CSV table of C-alpha atoms and ligand atoms in Angstrom, one decimal:
chain,number,residue,atom,x,y,z
A,384,UNK,CA,-31.1,-8.0,-4.1
A,385,UNK,CA,-30.6,-10.3,-0.8
A,386,UNK,CA,-27.2,-10.0,1.1
A,387,UNK,CA,-24.8,-13.0,0.6
A,388,UNK,CA,-24.8,-15.1,3.8
A,389,UNK,CA,-21.4,-14.0,6.1
A,390,UNK,CA,-21.3,-17.7,7.4
A,391,UNK,CA,-23.4,-20.5,7.8
A,392,UNK,CA,-24.5,-22.8,10.7
A,393,UNK,CA,-26.6,-26.1,10.8
A,394,UNK,CA,-28.0,-28.2,13.6
A,395,UNK,CA,-26.4,-31.3,13.6
A,396,UNK,CA,-28.3,-33.2,16.5
A,397,UNK,CA,-31.8,-34.6,15.9
A,398,UNK,CA,-34.7,-32.1,16.5
A,399,UNK,CA,-36.7,-32.9,19.7
A,400,UNK,CA,-36.0,-33.4,23.4
A,401,UNK,CA,-32.5,-34.4,24.4
A,402,UNK,CA,-29.6,-33.6,26.9
A,403,UNK,CA,-27.6,-31.4,24.2
A,404,UNK,CA,-28.1,-29.7,21.1
A,405,UNK,CA,-25.1,-28.9,18.7
A,406,UNK,CA,-24.9,-26.2,16.2
A,407,UNK,CA,-21.8,-26.7,13.7
A,408,UNK,CA,-21.1,-22.8,12.5
A,409,UNK,CA,-18.8,-22.4,9.4
A,410,UNK,CA,-17.2,-19.4,8.0
A,411,UNK,CA,-14.3,-16.8,8.3
A,412,UNK,CA,-16.8,-14.3,9.4
A,413,UNK,CA,-18.4,-16.7,12.2
A,414,UNK,CA,-16.1,-15.8,14.9
A,415,UNK,CA,-17.1,-12.4,15.3
A,416,UNK,CA,-20.8,-13.4,15.3
A,417,UNK,CA,-20.1,-15.8,18.0
A,418,UNK,CA,-18.0,-13.7,20.2
A,419,UNK,CA,-20.7,-11.1,20.0
A,420,UNK,CA,-22.9,-13.4,22.4
A,421,UNK,CA,-20.5,-15.8,23.9
A,422,UNK,CA,-18.5,-14.9,26.7
A,423,UNK,CA,-15.9,-17.6,28.2
A,424,UNK,CA,-16.0,-18.1,31.8
A,425,UNK,CA,-12.3,-17.0,32.4
A,426,UNK,CA,-12.8,-13.6,31.0
A,427,UNK,CA,-10.8,-14.1,28.1
A,428,UNK,CA,-12.5,-13.4,24.4
A,429,UNK,CA,-13.2,-16.6,22.6
A,430,UNK,CA,-10.5,-16.0,19.8
A,431,UNK,CA,-8.0,-16.1,22.5
A,432,UNK,CA,-8.5,-19.9,23.0
A,433,UNK,CA,-6.3,-22.3,20.7
A,434,UNK,CA,-7.9,-24.9,18.2
A,435,UNK,CA,-10.0,-27.6,19.9
A,436,UNK,CA,-10.1,-26.2,23.3
A,437,UNK,CA,-13.4,-26.9,24.9
A,438,UNK,CA,-14.7,-23.5,26.1
A,439,UNK,CA,-17.3,-23.1,29.1
A,440,UNK,CA,-19.1,-19.7,29.4
A,441,UNK,CA,-22.3,-17.8,28.8
A,442,UNK,CA,-24.3,-17.2,25.6
A,443,UNK,CA,-26.0,-13.6,26.4
A,444,UNK,CA,-29.2,-13.6,24.8
A,445,UNK,CA,-30.8,-10.2,23.2
A,446,UNK,CA,-32.9,-9.8,26.0
A,447,UNK,CA,-30.5,-9.7,28.8
A,448,UNK,CA,-30.7,-13.1,29.8
A,449,UNK,CA,-28.2,-15.8,29.4
A,450,UNK,CA,-27.5,-19.5,28.8
A,451,UNK,CA,-24.5,-21.6,29.8
A,452,UNK,CA,-23.0,-23.6,27.2
A,453,UNK,CA,-19.6,-24.8,25.6
A,454,UNK,CA,-18.2,-23.8,22.4
A,455,UNK,CA,-15.1,-25.1,20.5
A,456,UNK,CA,-13.1,-23.8,17.5
A,457,UNK,CA,-12.3,-27.1,15.7
A,458,UNK,CA,-10.5,-25.4,12.9
A,459,UNK,CA,-9.8,-22.0,11.6
A,460,UNK,CA,-13.1,-21.4,10.3
A,461,UNK,CA,-15.4,-23.9,11.8
A,462,UNK,CA,-16.9,-23.9,15.3
A,463,UNK,CA,-19.3,-26.0,17.3
A,464,UNK,CA,-21.8,-25.0,19.9
A,465,UNK,CA,-23.5,-27.2,22.3
A,466,UNK,CA,-26.2,-25.9,24.4
A,467,UNK,CA,-28.9,-27.4,26.2
A,468,UNK,CA,-31.2,-29.8,24.1
A,469,UNK,CA,-34.8,-29.2,23.4
A,470,UNK,CA,-35.9,-26.7,21.1
A,471,UNK,CA,-35.9,-23.5,23.2
A,472,UNK,CA,-32.2,-23.0,23.5
A,473,UNK,CA,-31.2,-23.9,19.7
A,474,UNK,CA,-33.8,-21.6,18.3
A,475,UNK,CA,-32.5,-18.6,20.4
A,476,UNK,CA,-29.0,-19.4,19.0
A,477,UNK,CA,-30.1,-19.9,15.4
A,478,UNK,CA,-32.1,-16.8,15.9
A,479,UNK,CA,-29.0,-14.6,17.0
A,480,UNK,CA,-26.7,-16.2,14.2
A,481,UNK,CA,-29.2,-15.5,11.5
A,482,UNK,CA,-29.5,-11.7,13.0
A,483,UNK,CA,-25.7,-11.6,12.3
A,484,UNK,CA,-25.7,-12.6,8.8
A,485,UNK,CA,-25.4,-16.2,9.3
A,486,UNK,CA,-27.4,-18.8,7.1
A,487,UNK,CA,-29.4,-21.5,8.6
A,488,UNK,CA,-28.7,-25.0,6.6
A,489,UNK,CA,-30.1,-28.4,7.3
A,490,UNK,CA,-27.3,-30.7,8.2
A,491,UNK,CA,-27.5,-32.6,4.8
A,492,UNK,CA,-27.2,-28.8,3.2
A,493,UNK,CA,-24.0,-28.3,5.2
A,494,UNK,CA,-22.5,-31.6,4.6
A,495,UNK,CA,-22.8,-30.8,0.8
A,496,UNK,CA,-21.4,-27.4,0.8
A,497,UNK,CA,-18.1,-29.3,2.0
A,498,UNK,CA,-18.1,-31.1,-1.0
A,499,UNK,CA,-18.3,-27.9,-3.7
A,500,UNK,CA,-20.8,-27.7,-6.4
A,501,UNK,CA,-21.1,-31.4,-7.4
A,502,UNK,CA,-21.3,-33.9,-4.5
A,503,UNK,CA,-19.8,-37.5,-5.3
A,504,UNK,CA,-22.6,-40.1,-6.0
A,505,UNK,CA,-21.5,-41.5,-2.8
A,506,UNK,CA,-22.3,-38.6,-0.8
A,507,UNK,CA,-25.5,-38.1,-2.4
A,508,UNK,CA,-26.6,-41.6,-1.3
A,509,UNK,CA,-25.2,-41.1,1.9
A,510,UNK,CA,-27.7,-38.2,2.3
A,511,UNK,CA,-30.6,-40.6,1.8
A,512,UNK,CA,-29.7,-42.7,4.8
A,513,UNK,CA,-32.1,-41.1,7.2
A,514,UNK,CA,-35.1,-41.5,4.6
A,515,UNK,CA,-34.6,-45.3,4.8
A,516,UNK,CA,-37.6,-47.1,6.5
A,517,UNK,CA,-36.4,-50.7,5.9
A,518,UNK,CA,-33.4,-52.5,6.7
A,519,UNK,CA,-32.8,-53.7,3.0
A,520,UNK,CA,-33.1,-49.7,1.9
A,521,UNK,CA,-30.6,-49.1,4.6
A,522,UNK,CA,-28.2,-52.1,3.6
A,523,UNK,CA,-28.0,-50.8,-0.1
A,524,UNK,CA,-27.8,-47.2,1.1
A,525,UNK,CA,-24.9,-48.4,3.2
A,526,UNK,CA,-23.1,-50.2,0.6
A,527,UNK,CA,-23.2,-47.4,-1.7
A,528,UNK,CA,-22.4,-44.7,0.7
A,529,UNK,CA,-19.2,-46.6,1.4
A,530,UNK,CA,-18.0,-46.3,-2.4
A,531,UNK,CA,-19.5,-49.8,-3.9
A,532,UNK,CA,-20.4,-48.2,-7.2
A,533,UNK,CA,-17.3,-46.2,-7.7
A,534,UNK,CA,-15.2,-49.3,-7.1
A,535,UNK,CA,-17.1,-51.0,-9.5
A,536,UNK,CA,-16.5,-48.2,-11.9
A,537,UNK,CA,-13.0,-48.4,-11.3
A,538,UNK,CA,-12.4,-52.0,-11.5
A,539,UNK,CA,-14.4,-52.2,-14.8
A,540,UNK,CA,-12.0,-49.2,-16.0
A,541,UNK,CA,-8.8,-51.1,-15.1
A,542,UNK,CA,-10.2,-54.4,-16.8
A,543,UNK,CA,-10.9,-52.2,-19.7
A,544,UNK,CA,-7.3,-51.0,-19.8
A,545,UNK,CA,-6.2,-54.9,-19.3
A,546,UNK,CA,-8.1,-55.4,-22.6
A,547,UNK,CA,-10.8,-57.6,-20.6
A,548,UNK,CA,-13.9,-55.5,-22.0
A,549,UNK,CA,-16.1,-58.6,-21.5
A,550,UNK,CA,-15.4,-58.7,-17.9
A,551,UNK,CA,-15.6,-55.0,-17.6
A,552,UNK,CA,-19.4,-55.1,-19.4
A,553,UNK,CA,-20.2,-57.8,-17.2
A,554,UNK,CA,-19.3,-55.9,-13.9
A,555,UNK,CA,-21.6,-53.0,-15.0
A,556,UNK,CA,-24.3,-54.6,-16.7
A,557,UNK,CA,-26.5,-55.4,-13.2
A,558,UNK,CA,-26.5,-52.0,-12.6
A,559,UNK,CA,-27.9,-50.8,-15.8
A,560,UNK,CA,-31.5,-49.0,-15.7
A,561,UNK,CA,-31.8,-49.5,-11.9
A,562,UNK,CA,-32.2,-46.0,-10.4
A,563,UNK,CA,-35.8,-46.1,-10.8
A,564,UNK,CA,-35.9,-49.5,-8.3
A,565,UNK,CA,-33.4,-47.6,-6.1
A,566,UNK,CA,-35.7,-44.7,-6.0
A,567,UNK,CA,-38.5,-47.2,-4.7
A,568,UNK,CA,-36.3,-48.4,-2.0
A,569,UNK,CA,-36.9,-45.1,-0.2
A,570,UNK,CA,-40.3,-43.7,-1.9
A,571,UNK,CA,-42.9,-46.4,-1.9
A,572,UNK,CA,-44.1,-48.1,-5.0
A,573,UNK,CA,-47.9,-47.2,-5.8
A,574,UNK,CA,-50.3,-50.2,-6.5
A,575,UNK,CA,-53.7,-49.4,-7.3
A,576,UNK,CA,-56.3,-51.8,-6.7
A,577,UNK,CA,-59.0,-51.5,-9.0
A,578,UNK,CA,-62.0,-53.6,-10.5
A,579,UNK,CA,-65.6,-54.0,-10.6
A,580,UNK,CA,-67.8,-53.3,-7.5
A,581,UNK,CA,-67.8,-56.2,-5.1
A,582,UNK,CA,-65.0,-57.8,-6.6
A,583,UNK,CA,-63.5,-57.7,-3.1
A,584,UNK,CA,-61.0,-54.9,-3.7
A,585,UNK,CA,-61.1,-53.4,-0.3
A,586,UNK,CA,-61.1,-57.3,1.3
A,587,UNK,CA,-58.0,-58.0,-0.6
A,588,UNK,CA,-56.2,-54.8,0.3
A,589,UNK,CA,-56.8,-55.7,3.9
A,590,UNK,CA,-55.1,-59.1,3.3
A,591,UNK,CA,-52.1,-57.4,1.5
A,592,UNK,CA,-51.3,-55.1,4.4
A,593,UNK,CA,-52.3,-57.3,7.0
A,594,UNK,CA,-54.9,-55.1,8.9
A,595,UNK,CA,-58.7,-54.0,8.5
A,596,UNK,CA,-57.6,-50.9,6.6
A,597,UNK,CA,-61.1,-50.7,4.2
A,598,UNK,CA,-64.5,-51.2,4.8
A,599,UNK,CA,-65.6,-54.5,3.4
A,600,UNK,CA,-69.5,-55.2,2.4
A,601,UNK,CA,-71.6,-57.1,0.4
A,602,UNK,CA,-73.1,-54.0,-1.0
A,603,UNK,CA,-71.7,-53.0,-4.3
A,604,UNK,CA,-70.2,-49.5,-4.4
A,605,UNK,CA,-69.2,-49.6,-0.8
A,606,UNK,CA,-65.6,-47.6,-1.5
A,607,UNK,CA,-65.9,-44.2,-2.5
A,608,UNK,CA,-62.8,-42.3,-1.6
A,609,UNK,CA,-59.5,-43.4,-2.5
A,610,UNK,CA,-58.0,-45.5,0.8
A,611,UNK,CA,-54.2,-45.6,0.9
A,612,UNK,CA,-52.1,-48.3,3.2
A,613,UNK,CA,-48.6,-48.3,3.5
A,614,UNK,CA,-46.9,-51.5,4.0
A,615,UNK,CA,-43.6,-53.3,3.5
A,616,UNK,CA,-43.2,-56.6,1.3
A,617,UNK,CA,-40.0,-58.2,1.6
A,618,UNK,CA,-38.1,-54.8,2.4
A,619,UNK,CA,-39.5,-52.7,-0.3
A,620,UNK,CA,-42.2,-50.0,0.9
A,621,UNK,CA,-45.6,-50.4,-1.2
A,622,UNK,CA,-48.7,-48.2,-0.9
A,623,UNK,CA,-51.7,-49.9,-2.0
A,624,UNK,CA,-54.4,-47.7,-3.1
A,625,UNK,CA,-57.9,-49.1,-2.8
A,626,UNK,CA,-60.5,-47.7,-5.1
A,627,UNK,CA,-64.3,-47.5,-6.0
A,628,UNK,CA,-65.4,-50.1,-8.2
A,629,UNK,CA,-65.9,-49.1,-11.7
A,630,UNK,CA,-69.2,-49.2,-13.4
A,631,UNK,CA,-71.6,-47.3,-15.5
A,632,UNK,CA,-73.1,-45.7,-12.2
A,633,UNK,CA,-75.9,-43.0,-11.4
A,634,UNK,CA,-75.2,-42.0,-7.9
A,635,UNK,CA,-73.3,-39.0,-8.2
A,636,UNK,CA,-71.2,-39.8,-5.1
A,637,UNK,CA,-70.2,-43.0,-6.5
A,638,UNK,CA,-69.4,-41.4,-9.9
A,639,UNK,CA,-67.0,-39.2,-8.6
A,640,UNK,CA,-65.2,-42.1,-6.7
A,641,UNK,CA,-65.0,-43.9,-10.2
A,642,UNK,CA,-63.5,-40.6,-11.7
A,643,UNK,CA,-61.0,-40.5,-8.8
A,644,UNK,CA,-60.3,-44.2,-9.1
A,645,UNK,CA,-59.7,-43.8,-12.9
A,646,UNK,CA,-57.5,-40.6,-12.9
A,647,UNK,CA,-55.5,-42.6,-10.1
A,648,UNK,CA,-54.4,-45.4,-12.7
A,649,UNK,CA,-52.2,-42.7,-14.0
A,650,UNK,CA,-50.1,-42.5,-10.8
A,651,UNK,CA,-49.8,-46.5,-10.8
A,652,UNK,CA,-46.5,-48.3,-10.9
A,653,UNK,CA,-48.7,-51.3,-11.2
A,654,UNK,CA,-52.6,-51.9,-11.5
A,655,UNK,CA,-54.2,-54.7,-9.6
A,656,UNK,CA,-57.2,-55.6,-11.4
A,657,UNK,CA,-59.6,-57.7,-9.2
A,658,UNK,CA,-61.9,-60.0,-11.0
A,659,UNK,CA,-64.7,-61.7,-8.9
A,660,UNK,CA,-64.4,-65.3,-10.3
A,661,UNK,CA,-68.2,-66.1,-9.5
A,662,UNK,CA,-68.9,-63.4,-12.4
A,663,UNK,CA,-68.5,-63.9,-16.0
A,664,UNK,CA,-65.2,-63.1,-17.7
A,665,UNK,CA,-65.3,-59.4,-19.2
A,666,UNK,CA,-62.7,-57.8,-21.6
A,667,UNK,CA,-64.5,-54.3,-22.0
A,668,UNK,CA,-62.2,-53.0,-19.2
A,669,UNK,CA,-58.9,-53.6,-21.4
A,670,UNK,CA,-59.6,-49.8,-23.0
A,671,UNK,CA,-59.0,-48.6,-19.5
A,672,UNK,CA,-56.2,-50.3,-18.6
A,673,UNK,CA,-54.3,-50.0,-22.0
A,674,UNK,CA,-50.9,-47.9,-21.4
A,675,UNK,CA,-50.8,-49.2,-17.7
A,676,UNK,CA,-48.8,-52.0,-16.2
A,677,UNK,CA,-51.5,-54.5,-14.9
A,678,UNK,CA,-51.7,-57.6,-12.9
A,679,UNK,CA,-54.9,-59.5,-13.2
A,680,UNK,CA,-56.1,-61.4,-10.3
A,681,UNK,CA,-59.3,-63.8,-9.9
A,682,UNK,CA,-60.7,-63.1,-6.3
A,683,UNK,CA,-63.3,-65.3,-4.3
A,684,UNK,CA,-61.6,-68.8,-5.5
A,685,UNK,CA,-63.2,-70.3,-2.4
A,686,UNK,CA,-66.5,-69.9,-4.1
A,687,UNK,CA,-65.6,-71.6,-7.4
A,688,UNK,CA,-65.0,-75.0,-7.9
A,689,UNK,CA,-62.7,-75.2,-10.7
A,690,UNK,CA,-59.9,-72.9,-11.6
A,691,UNK,CA,-60.5,-70.7,-14.5
A,692,UNK,CA,-57.5,-71.1,-16.8
A,693,UNK,CA,-57.9,-67.3,-17.9
A,694,UNK,CA,-56.6,-66.3,-14.4
A,695,UNK,CA,-53.5,-67.8,-13.8
A,696,UNK,CA,-53.5,-66.2,-10.2
A,697,UNK,CA,-56.3,-67.0,-8.3
A,698,UNK,CA,-56.6,-65.7,-4.6
A,699,UNK,CA,-59.2,-66.0,-1.6
A,700,UNK,CA,-59.3,-62.3,-0.1
A,701,UNK,CA,-61.7,-64.0,2.5
A,702,UNK,CA,-59.5,-67.2,3.5
A,703,UNK,CA,-56.3,-65.6,2.5
A,704,UNK,CA,-55.4,-68.3,0.1
A,705,UNK,CA,-52.8,-67.7,-2.2
A,706,UNK,CA,-52.0,-64.2,-0.9
A,707,UNK,CA,-48.5,-64.9,-0.3
A,708,UNK,CA,-48.0,-65.8,-3.9
A,709,UNK,CA,-49.7,-62.7,-5.0
A,710,UNK,CA,-47.6,-60.8,-2.9
A,711,UNK,CA,-44.5,-62.3,-4.3
A,712,UNK,CA,-46.0,-61.9,-8.2
A,713,UNK,CA,-46.5,-58.3,-7.2
A,714,UNK,CA,-42.9,-57.7,-5.9
A,715,UNK,CA,-41.6,-59.6,-8.9
A,716,UNK,CA,-43.5,-57.2,-11.4
A,717,UNK,CA,-42.4,-53.9,-9.7
A,718,UNK,CA,-38.7,-55.3,-9.1
A,719,UNK,CA,-37.9,-58.0,-11.6
A,720,UNK,CA,-34.9,-59.9,-10.7
A,721,UNK,CA,-34.7,-58.8,-6.9
A,722,UNK,CA,-33.8,-62.6,-6.0
A,723,UNK,CA,-30.8,-62.8,-8.2
A,724,UNK,CA,-27.5,-63.0,-6.6
A,725,UNK,CA,-26.1,-60.2,-8.8
A,726,UNK,CA,-29.1,-57.9,-8.4
A,727,UNK,CA,-28.1,-54.3,-7.9
A,728,UNK,CA,-29.8,-51.0,-7.9
A,729,UNK,CA,-28.4,-47.3,-8.5
A,730,UNK,CA,-30.0,-44.5,-6.5
A,731,UNK,CA,-29.7,-42.0,-9.0
A,732,UNK,CA,-30.4,-41.2,-12.5
A,733,UNK,CA,-27.3,-39.4,-13.4
A,734,UNK,CA,-25.2,-42.6,-12.1
A,735,UNK,CA,-27.7,-44.8,-14.4
A,736,UNK,CA,-26.6,-42.2,-17.5
A,737,UNK,CA,-23.0,-42.6,-16.8
A,738,UNK,CA,-23.0,-46.2,-16.2
A,739,UNK,CA,-25.2,-46.8,-19.6
A,740,UNK,CA,-22.5,-44.5,-21.4
A,741,UNK,CA,-19.6,-46.8,-20.0
A,742,UNK,CA,-21.3,-49.7,-21.5
A,743,UNK,CA,-21.9,-48.2,-24.7
A,744,UNK,CA,-18.5,-47.3,-25.2
A,745,UNK,CA,-16.9,-50.4,-24.0
A,746,UNK,CA,-19.4,-52.5,-26.0
A,747,UNK,CA,-18.5,-50.0,-29.1
A,748,UNK,CA,-14.6,-50.6,-28.7
B,1391,LIG,N1,-66.4,-65.7,-0.2
B,1391,LIG,C1,-65.7,-64.6,-0.4
B,1391,LIG,N2,-66.1,-63.6,-0.3
B,1391,LIG,C2,-65.2,-62.4,-0.6
B,1391,LIG,C3,-63.8,-62.5,-1.1
B,1391,LIG,N3,-63.4,-61.3,-1.0
B,1391,LIG,C4,-64.4,-60.5,-1.0
B,1391,LIG,N4,-65.6,-61.0,-0.3
B,1391,LIG,C5,-66.8,-60.8,0.1
B,1391,LIG,O1,-67.3,-59.8,-1.1
B,1391,LIG,C6,-67.7,-58.7,-0.7
B,1391,LIG,C7,-67.6,-57.4,-1.1
B,1391,LIG,O2,-66.3,-57.4,-0.7
B,1391,LIG,P1,-65.4,-55.8,-0.6
B,1391,LIG,O3,-63.9,-56.1,-0.6
B,1391,LIG,O4,-66.1,-54.7,-0.3
B,1391,LIG,O5,-65.6,-55.5,-2.4
B,1391,LIG,P2,-65.1,-54.2,-3.2
B,1391,LIG,O6,-64.6,-54.9,-4.7
B,1391,LIG,O7,-64.0,-53.3,-2.5
B,1391,LIG,O8,-66.5,-53.5,-3.3
B,1391,LIG,P3,-66.9,-51.7,-3.8
B,1391,LIG,O9,-66.1,-51.0,-2.8
B,1391,LIG,O10,-68.1,-51.9,-3.6
B,1391,LIG,O11,-66.2,-51.8,-5.0
B,1391,LIG,C8,-68.1,-58.6,0.9
B,1391,LIG,O12,-69.1,-59.3,1.4
B,1391,LIG,C9,-66.6,-59.5,1.2
B,1391,LIG,O13,-66.7,-60.4,2.4
B,1391,LIG,C10,-63.3,-63.9,-1.1
B,1391,LIG,O14,-62.3,-64.2,-1.4
B,1391,LIG,N5,-64.3,-64.9,-1.1
B,1392,LIG,MG1,-64.3,-51.4,-1.6
């Protein structure tokens, strides 16, 4: 059985080269561990100093060398140790504290510990901040970390008490079933581009992401492996996956590519099925796409004279015609209603369930 940790500590400055690195150390037993290594310059022991006094001294490493740093007791059981930046000094300190029975946590884990077993929703969302890669995601996360959803729930409860049930439901409804969208503000959506060989899938992926990610060639069967390209459309991270053209192939490598392509459909939030408008319309792929969310797009519109009414969406991956419209349609399929003024997202399923329950109770009353 492993011994329970005597105290815990976390690095609260970013990993990497910097002027200063800071460890926060928490726990009643932390003081004795720190005192074992840290000798204040004036000759007194560290615990002699009052709370919040910044103390300069030497940290004696196990190998006899030492390092100058400052430490402070910020409350009875919480300490800060500021040492040189970079990786070496902080690793040496962490090794020493671990040896004394301290548990090395990430700053997020340390932050959560302060909230007890069940962190509030706003705190869970606050922790997502470093994972945001777009301004849009950061905006939503900041609003929720500042208590937007808890405030809305409090308002809805106050309205319910005042007998304004309809207004309470109206306040909560925009948040219903939005945690999947919230998740994908941070983790990219997966859009798989599939179709017959030579339909222009790779060319289309290059247009959608805005650079030459995939090889485009007139020879059918060019793409074999899966090719992934990450992009952001209007603040939403999206990973496009280009696949091998699907046909009854003979060549073993191509067959392997086709198997990869079809298996990839399972992982797709949306399948973009590309049809070459210069070829006859087919329907025999419908079985393959059953149970998937599919957007069909006609490609090579520059080569056909009249629009085919079966394809409301017709683009040219070669000239870029209608690509922006296609991007907007993809987004509307992934995030319906994102342009509405009362568009909302939630960042965790538990809050989604809580709001569903509240709305059910309100509408039943
Ligand atoms: N005129 C025209 N040619 C296109 C268009 N899109 C693709 N092509 C051409 O069609 C050929 C096939 O394009 P790819 O993007 O490699 O097609 P693919 O679907 O990825 O093909 P595979 O990887 O073999 O399955 C290339 O010669 C492209 O230049 C288009 O919109 N208009
Ligand atoms: Mg290709």
